[in-house]
Amino acid sequence: MCEVILDNAQESAKYIFPAIQKEILNIFAVKVREKIRKDIGNVKFCILVDESKDNSGIEQMAAVVWYVDKEGNVKERIFDVQRVDNVCFLTLNNGIMNVLTRFDLQVQNLRGQGYDGANNAWGATNGLQALFLKECPYAYYVHCFAHRLQLALEKAAKNYGPSPLHPGAQVIFNPPKRKTRQKKILNGDVETGKGANHVGTLRGASDTRWISDYNSACTLIRLFDPTCLLIKKLGTCESSDDYSVGEAQDTDEKIKSFKFIFVLLLMHKIMGITDTLCQGLQLKSQDIVNAINLVSTTKTLLQRLRDDVWKKKLESIELFCEKH
């Protein structure tokens, strides 16, 4: 292909026009789907569907297929991503059926469907799963195990108030003023660098994804000193946004308190244990027996943390406070 392009293309051809690039990407996408479709053949398969908004706020639906190839290997492949007008179950159903029909994937070969816990997906009467069950009674619905774990952890955590990571995250990651704040912060006091010299990026905490809080805790612990410097600078810089300055000053006091450090390191330990379970539940080769063993191991580790590790944990907190 390279020889054909180099020999026949004009010397001025750079293929950087957006329409040309989209056309090339579309050709690649079609070729990949055709390869996946050929690999599936006429065997039974499962679908996983999730929807989310892109950076422009437009709803998108991603469809993933699960199947076992001729060698007996479990394959998980993203098959299609398409924009949808809304996330109504009829809209999602039409989008999925369009993909299946276009590539001759028979609904009668469907043996499983997996979504998150949204009513439009799992509703037994007016949900996406109900529509597919009418077409194929063997398309059993499974609520994503990792999502169920997420909901359980989120519910348990909310009983004890909001995440301790959110105050700092709100100051640093408030979208409307993010660029302005970065300019104020990065004027020579905090070196970011590139490549191997890149210090790192703080991750914003989330109200809906427990795993994002774990990532936030990891990066905040690793970048604790630069973060304190950053927040302190936000609280002292000249700005017309008095509320943000006051919020930064309040956060500067909170983030250096023993209570914040204690909760941060404790949550980091707890979420590290549950994150292993979360990642394990998402393995494409996972089965129910191993999943149950993972849950049992996680419960044992959490109980051990509660019973035996307090003294060591307090010592590590003291060391962290002394270091910083």
Tab-separated table of C-alpha atoms in Angstrom:
chain	number	residue	atom	x	y	z
A	1	MET	CA	0.000	0.000	0.000
A	2	CYS	CA	2.815	2.415	0.869
A	3	GLU	CA	4.479	1.830	-2.507
A	4	VAL	CA	1.205	2.480	-4.350
A	5	ILE	CA	0.581	5.699	-2.462
A	6	LEU	CA	4.142	6.977	-2.837
A	7	ASP	CA	4.291	6.126	-6.536
A	8	ASN	CA	0.871	7.429	-7.576
A	9	ALA	CA	0.076	10.256	-5.174
A	10	GLN	CA	0.930	13.829	-5.973
A	11	GLU	CA	3.926	15.219	-4.169
A	12	SER	CA	1.767	17.933	-2.650
A	13	ALA	CA	-0.752	15.420	-1.259
A	14	LYS	CA	-0.659	15.510	2.558
A	15	TYR	CA	-4.148	14.105	3.284
A	16	ILE	CA	-4.690	16.528	6.173
A	17	PHE	CA	-8.092	17.855	5.071
A	18	PRO	CA	-10.632	16.824	7.759
A	19	ALA	CA	-13.033	15.228	5.269
A	20	ILE	CA	-10.226	13.113	3.791
A	21	GLN	CA	-9.026	12.011	7.231
A	22	LYS	CA	-12.557	11.038	8.265
A	23	GLU	CA	-12.979	9.061	5.060
A	24	ILE	CA	-9.716	7.182	5.678
A	25	LEU	CA	-10.704	6.424	9.265
A	26	ASN	CA	-14.119	5.234	8.108
A	27	ILE	CA	-12.465	2.829	5.651
A	28	PHE	CA	-10.290	1.457	8.452
A	29	ALA	CA	-13.358	1.065	10.694
A	30	VAL	CA	-15.266	-0.867	8.046
A	31	LYS	CA	-12.304	-3.182	7.456
A	32	VAL	CA	-11.970	-3.855	11.194
A	33	ARG	CA	-15.690	-4.617	11.540
A	34	GLU	CA	-15.569	-6.965	8.565
A	35	LYS	CA	-12.644	-8.815	10.149
A	36	ILE	CA	-14.507	-9.122	13.463
A	37	ARG	CA	-17.659	-10.265	11.657
A	38	LYS	CA	-15.701	-12.938	9.806
A	39	ASP	CA	-14.124	-14.047	13.081
A	40	ILE	CA	-17.555	-14.399	14.730
A	41	GLY	CA	-18.946	-16.507	11.914
A	42	ASN	CA	-22.251	-18.133	12.862
A	43	VAL	CA	-21.461	-18.797	16.526
A	44	LYS	CA	-23.474	-17.467	19.456
A	45	PHE	CA	-22.434	-14.097	20.832
A	46	CYS	CA	-23.194	-11.519	23.517
A	47	ILE	CA	-23.464	-7.747	23.379
A	48	LEU	CA	-22.418	-5.087	25.871
A	49	VAL	CA	-23.848	-1.607	25.428
A	50	ASP	CA	-23.133	1.638	27.232
A	51	GLU	CA	-23.894	5.250	26.529
A	52	SER	CA	-22.103	8.433	27.526
A	53	LYS	CA	-21.609	12.025	26.407
A	54	ASP	CA	-18.587	13.168	24.435
A	55	ASN	CA	-16.729	16.433	25.096
A	56	SER	CA	-19.313	18.373	23.105
A	57	GLY	CA	-22.164	16.990	25.232
A	58	ILE	CA	-23.593	14.755	22.493
A	59	GLU	CA	-24.822	11.310	23.521
A	60	GLN	CA	-22.896	8.360	22.116
A	61	MET	CA	-23.563	4.645	22.273
A	62	ALA	CA	-20.800	2.051	22.237
A	63	ALA	CA	-21.569	-1.550	21.290
A	64	VAL	CA	-19.186	-4.356	22.231
A	65	VAL	CA	-19.464	-7.990	21.132
A	66	TRP	CA	-18.317	-11.013	23.103
A	67	TYR	CA	-17.795	-14.366	21.419
A	68	VAL	CA	-15.640	-17.477	21.410
A	69	ASP	CA	-13.441	-17.905	18.345
A	70	LYS	CA	-12.578	-21.153	16.563
A	71	GLU	CA	-9.607	-21.731	18.871
A	72	GLY	CA	-11.827	-21.493	21.951
A	73	ASN	CA	-10.567	-18.060	23.047
A	74	VAL	CA	-12.957	-15.502	24.524
A	75	LYS	CA	-12.862	-12.326	22.409
A	76	GLU	CA	-14.132	-8.890	23.385
A	77	ARG	CA	-14.283	-6.380	20.555
A	78	ILE	CA	-15.640	-2.840	20.274
A	79	PHE	CA	-17.885	-3.178	17.254
A	80	ASP	CA	-19.467	0.226	16.825
A	81	VAL	CA	-19.681	3.720	18.312
A	82	GLN	CA	-22.501	5.915	17.114
A	83	ARG	CA	-24.191	9.148	18.103
A	84	VAL	CA	-27.774	8.922	19.316
A	85	ASP	CA	-30.421	11.599	19.660
A	86	ASN	CA	-31.323	10.435	23.165
A	87	VAL	CA	-30.865	7.464	25.493
A	88	CYS	CA	-34.464	6.242	25.305
A	89	PHE	CA	-34.571	2.431	25.184
A	90	LEU	CA	-36.254	2.520	21.749
A	91	THR	CA	-33.496	4.732	20.333
A	92	LEU	CA	-30.761	2.485	21.719
A	93	ASN	CA	-32.587	-0.614	20.471
A	94	ASN	CA	-32.904	0.824	16.959
A	95	GLY	CA	-29.211	1.734	16.971
A	96	ILE	CA	-28.144	-1.763	18.019
A	97	MET	CA	-30.509	-3.471	15.581
A	98	ASN	CA	-29.150	-1.285	12.784
A	99	VAL	CA	-25.605	-2.464	13.537
A	100	LEU	CA	-26.596	-6.124	13.810
A	101	THR	CA	-28.625	-6.021	10.601
A	102	ARG	CA	-25.957	-4.153	8.659
A	103	PHE	CA	-23.383	-6.861	9.432
A	104	ASP	CA	-25.774	-9.814	9.308
A	105	LEU	CA	-25.497	-10.718	12.986
A	106	GLN	CA	-28.636	-12.714	13.752
A	107	VAL	CA	-30.532	-11.738	16.903
A	108	GLN	CA	-31.446	-15.410	17.306
A	109	ASN	CA	-27.758	-16.103	17.992
A	110	LEU	CA	-27.726	-13.653	20.880
A	111	ARG	CA	-26.992	-15.414	24.176
A	112	GLY	CA	-26.347	-12.533	26.521
A	113	GLN	CA	-26.770	-8.789	26.937
A	114	GLY	CA	-25.047	-6.587	29.469
A	115	TYR	CA	-25.690	-2.978	30.488
A	116	ASP	CA	-25.358	-0.735	33.504
A	117	GLY	CA	-28.204	-0.280	35.974
A	118	ALA	CA	-30.069	2.499	34.160
A	119	ASN	CA	-33.828	1.986	33.907
A	120	ASN	CA	-33.788	2.448	30.147
A	121	ALA	CA	-31.496	-0.578	29.858
A	122	TRP	CA	-32.482	-3.160	32.457
A	123	GLY	CA	-36.205	-2.392	32.817
A	124	ALA	CA	-38.047	-5.723	32.750
A	125	THR	CA	-41.084	-4.215	30.994
A	126	ASN	CA	-39.933	-1.151	29.059
A	127	GLY	CA	-36.178	-1.623	29.001
A	128	LEU	CA	-33.660	-2.481	26.342
A	129	GLN	CA	-33.218	-5.995	27.694
A	130	ALA	CA	-36.975	-6.647	27.475
A	131	LEU	CA	-37.047	-5.783	23.774
A	132	PHE	CA	-34.216	-8.215	22.995
A	133	LEU	CA	-35.801	-10.943	25.124
A	134	LYS	CA	-38.918	-10.700	22.965
A	135	GLU	CA	-36.760	-11.313	19.896
A	136	CYS	CA	-34.642	-14.018	21.511
A	137	PRO	CA	-35.619	-15.612	24.875
A	138	TYR	CA	-32.033	-16.868	25.385
A	139	ALA	CA	-30.502	-13.386	25.414
A	140	TYR	CA	-30.104	-13.360	29.182
A	141	TYR	CA	-29.475	-9.995	30.801
A	142	VAL	CA	-26.553	-9.513	33.200
A	143	HIS	CA	-26.076	-6.306	35.169
A	144	CYS	CA	-22.372	-5.443	34.919
A	145	PHE	CA	-20.705	-6.870	38.058
A	146	ALA	CA	-18.175	-4.039	38.235
A	147	HIS	CA	-21.001	-1.495	38.051
A	148	ARG	CA	-22.905	-3.272	40.824
A	149	LEU	CA	-19.781	-3.134	42.972
A	150	GLN	CA	-19.479	0.564	42.150
A	151	LEU	CA	-23.068	1.216	43.253
A	152	ALA	CA	-22.587	-0.700	46.510
A	153	LEU	CA	-19.373	1.150	47.397
A	154	GLU	CA	-20.849	4.504	46.433
A	155	LYS	CA	-23.928	3.895	48.595
A	156	ALA	CA	-21.826	2.818	51.570
A	157	ALA	CA	-19.509	5.826	51.222
A	158	LYS	CA	-22.382	8.326	50.973
A	159	ASN	CA	-23.614	7.229	54.397
A	160	TYR	CA	-20.503	8.911	55.797
A	161	GLY	CA	-20.731	12.139	53.818
A	162	PRO	CA	-19.086	13.409	50.610
A	163	SER	CA	-15.677	12.269	49.455
A	164	PRO	CA	-12.835	14.073	51.263
A	165	LEU	CA	-11.162	14.507	47.886
A	166	HIS	CA	-13.888	16.713	46.438
A	167	PRO	CA	-13.052	20.058	48.096
A	168	GLY	CA	-9.555	20.187	46.609
A	169	ALA	CA	-10.777	18.874	43.283
A	170	GLN	CA	-13.454	21.556	43.014
A	171	VAL	CA	-10.864	24.298	43.502
A	172	ILE	CA	-8.423	22.903	40.955
A	173	PHE	CA	-10.729	21.452	38.329
A	174	ASN	CA	-13.614	23.938	38.155
A	175	PRO	CA	-14.059	23.882	34.336
A	176	PRO	CA	-15.049	27.522	33.604
A	177	LYS	CA	-11.832	28.896	35.115
A	178	ARG	CA	-9.459	25.993	34.531
A	179	LYS	CA	-7.308	27.656	31.863
A	180	THR	CA	-7.061	30.906	33.795
A	181	ARG	CA	-6.022	29.093	36.933
A	182	GLN	CA	-3.451	27.018	35.126
A	183	LYS	CA	-1.852	30.194	33.792
A	184	LYS	CA	-1.735	31.659	37.290
A	185	ILE	CA	-0.323	28.487	38.768
A	186	LEU	CA	2.197	27.595	36.089
A	187	ASN	CA	4.136	30.862	35.859
A	188	GLY	CA	7.459	29.395	36.889
A	189	ASP	CA	6.748	28.133	40.403
A	190	VAL	CA	5.679	24.623	39.391
A	191	GLU	CA	7.725	22.931	36.693
A	192	THR	CA	5.640	20.576	34.581
A	193	GLY	CA	8.150	19.548	31.933
A	194	LYS	CA	7.574	17.044	29.164
A	195	GLY	CA	8.211	13.368	28.622
A	196	ALA	CA	10.275	11.831	31.425
A	197	ASN	CA	10.366	15.211	33.214
A	198	HIS	CA	6.581	15.507	33.353
A	199	VAL	CA	5.531	15.828	37.001
A	200	GLY	CA	2.077	14.394	36.481
A	201	THR	CA	-1.549	15.422	36.315
A	202	LEU	CA	-4.026	15.550	39.140
A	203	ARG	CA	-7.200	13.624	38.478
A	204	GLY	CA	-10.564	15.099	39.344
A	205	ALA	CA	-12.769	13.168	41.751
A	206	SER	CA	-16.197	11.983	40.630
A	207	ASP	CA	-19.603	11.588	42.249
A	208	THR	CA	-20.467	8.578	40.123
A	209	ARG	CA	-17.343	6.460	39.697
A	210	TRP	CA	-15.589	5.072	42.756
A	211	ILE	CA	-12.544	4.115	40.685
A	212	SER	CA	-11.966	7.776	39.804
A	213	ASP	CA	-11.699	8.578	43.518
A	214	TYR	CA	-9.008	5.914	43.838
A	215	ASN	CA	-7.058	7.458	40.964
A	216	SER	CA	-7.480	10.863	42.606
A	217	ALA	CA	-6.151	9.534	45.916
A	218	CYS	CA	-3.121	7.930	44.234
A	219	THR	CA	-2.110	11.071	42.354
A	220	LEU	CA	-2.830	13.374	45.293
A	221	ILE	CA	-0.577	11.307	47.573
A	222	ARG	CA	2.158	11.269	44.934
A	223	LEU	CA	1.850	14.998	44.209
A	224	PHE	CA	0.890	16.194	47.669
A	225	ASP	CA	3.552	18.915	47.990
A	226	PRO	CA	2.968	20.442	44.502
A	227	THR	CA	-0.785	20.310	45.160
A	228	CYS	CA	-0.438	22.209	48.436
A	229	LEU	CA	1.724	24.789	46.683
A	230	LEU	CA	-0.821	25.057	43.884
A	231	ILE	CA	-3.790	25.608	46.220
A	232	LYS	CA	-1.835	28.059	48.363
A	233	LYS	CA	-0.975	30.063	45.251
A	234	LEU	CA	-4.625	30.095	44.173
A	235	GLY	CA	-5.516	31.517	47.582
A	236	THR	CA	-3.029	34.362	47.361
A	237	CYS	CA	-3.162	35.406	43.694
A	238	GLU	CA	-4.970	38.581	42.700
A	239	SER	CA	-8.330	37.736	41.214
A	240	SER	CA	-11.783	39.217	40.756
A	241	ASP	CA	-13.231	35.860	41.694
A	242	ASP	CA	-13.330	36.406	45.459
A	243	TYR	CA	-15.329	33.230	46.045
A	244	SER	CA	-12.696	31.046	44.381
A	245	VAL	CA	-9.893	32.728	46.328
A	246	GLY	CA	-11.739	32.198	49.591
A	247	GLU	CA	-12.514	28.614	48.623
A	248	ALA	CA	-8.843	27.981	47.882
A	249	GLN	CA	-7.811	29.433	51.239
A	250	ASP	CA	-10.326	27.221	53.021
A	251	THR	CA	-9.120	24.174	51.082
A	252	ASP	CA	-5.491	25.026	51.864
A	253	GLU	CA	-6.332	24.754	55.562
A	254	LYS	CA	-8.367	21.556	55.175
A	255	ILE	CA	-5.887	19.681	52.998
A	256	LYS	CA	-3.109	20.145	55.589
A	257	SER	CA	-5.231	18.964	58.509
A	258	PHE	CA	-4.643	15.624	60.205
A	259	LYS	CA	-8.264	14.647	59.526
A	260	PHE	CA	-7.845	15.075	55.767
A	261	ILE	CA	-4.562	13.134	55.705
A	262	PHE	CA	-6.041	10.374	57.855
A	263	VAL	CA	-9.106	9.933	55.622
A	264	LEU	CA	-7.041	10.252	52.424
A	265	LEU	CA	-4.609	7.481	53.353
A	266	LEU	CA	-7.324	5.280	54.829
A	267	MET	CA	-9.515	5.598	51.728
A	268	HIS	CA	-6.487	4.959	49.533
A	269	LYS	CA	-5.925	1.673	51.356
A	270	ILE	CA	-9.588	0.620	51.220
A	271	MET	CA	-10.074	1.637	47.595
A	272	GLY	CA	-6.852	-0.136	46.620
A	273	ILE	CA	-8.356	-3.395	47.890
A	274	THR	CA	-11.702	-2.866	46.170
A	275	ASP	CA	-10.043	-1.667	42.956
A	276	THR	CA	-8.374	-5.072	42.583
A	277	LEU	CA	-11.816	-6.661	42.780
A	278	CYS	CA	-13.241	-4.136	40.314
A	279	GLN	CA	-10.496	-4.803	37.770
A	280	GLY	CA	-10.875	-8.566	38.248
A	281	LEU	CA	-14.612	-8.441	37.580
A	282	GLN	CA	-13.950	-6.742	34.244
A	283	LEU	CA	-11.592	-9.393	32.875
A	284	LYS	CA	-12.951	-10.817	29.639
A	285	SER	CA	-11.922	-14.336	30.720
A	286	GLN	CA	-13.655	-14.060	34.110
A	287	ASP	CA	-16.081	-16.748	35.269
A	288	ILE	CA	-18.540	-16.878	38.160
A	289	VAL	CA	-16.397	-19.190	40.326
A	290	ASN	CA	-13.349	-16.928	40.169
A	291	ALA	CA	-15.574	-13.879	40.703
A	292	ILE	CA	-16.964	-15.367	43.926
A	293	ASN	CA	-13.422	-16.141	45.106
A	294	LEU	CA	-12.387	-12.548	44.384
A	295	VAL	CA	-15.302	-11.219	46.421
A	296	SER	CA	-14.437	-13.548	49.306
A	297	THR	CA	-10.773	-12.493	49.242
A	298	THR	CA	-11.738	-8.808	49.200
A	299	LYS	CA	-14.009	-9.232	52.224
A	300	THR	CA	-11.192	-11.022	54.074
A	301	LEU	CA	-8.702	-8.239	53.320
A	302	LEU	CA	-11.140	-5.547	54.441
A	303	GLN	CA	-11.850	-7.412	57.667
A	304	ARG	CA	-8.121	-7.847	58.274
A	305	LEU	CA	-7.637	-4.126	57.753
A	306	ARG	CA	-10.330	-3.454	60.317
A	307	ASP	CA	-8.981	-5.928	62.886
A	308	ASP	CA	-5.193	-6.029	62.613
A	309	VAL	CA	-3.655	-3.247	60.572
A	310	TRP	CA	-4.726	-0.128	62.502
A	311	LYS	CA	-1.465	0.319	64.350
A	312	LYS	CA	0.627	0.048	61.183
A	313	LYS	CA	-1.749	2.363	59.366
A	314	LEU	CA	-1.452	5.027	62.046
A	315	GLU	CA	2.325	4.767	61.879
A	316	SER	CA	2.262	5.300	58.117
A	317	ILE	CA	0.021	8.348	58.584
A	318	GLU	CA	2.448	9.807	61.112
A	319	LEU	CA	5.350	9.272	58.721
A	320	PHE	CA	3.412	10.972	55.901
A	321	CYS	CA	2.655	13.983	58.121
A	322	GLU	CA	6.300	14.266	59.201
A	323	LYS	CA	7.521	14.033	55.621
A	324	HIS	CA	5.235	16.785	54.358
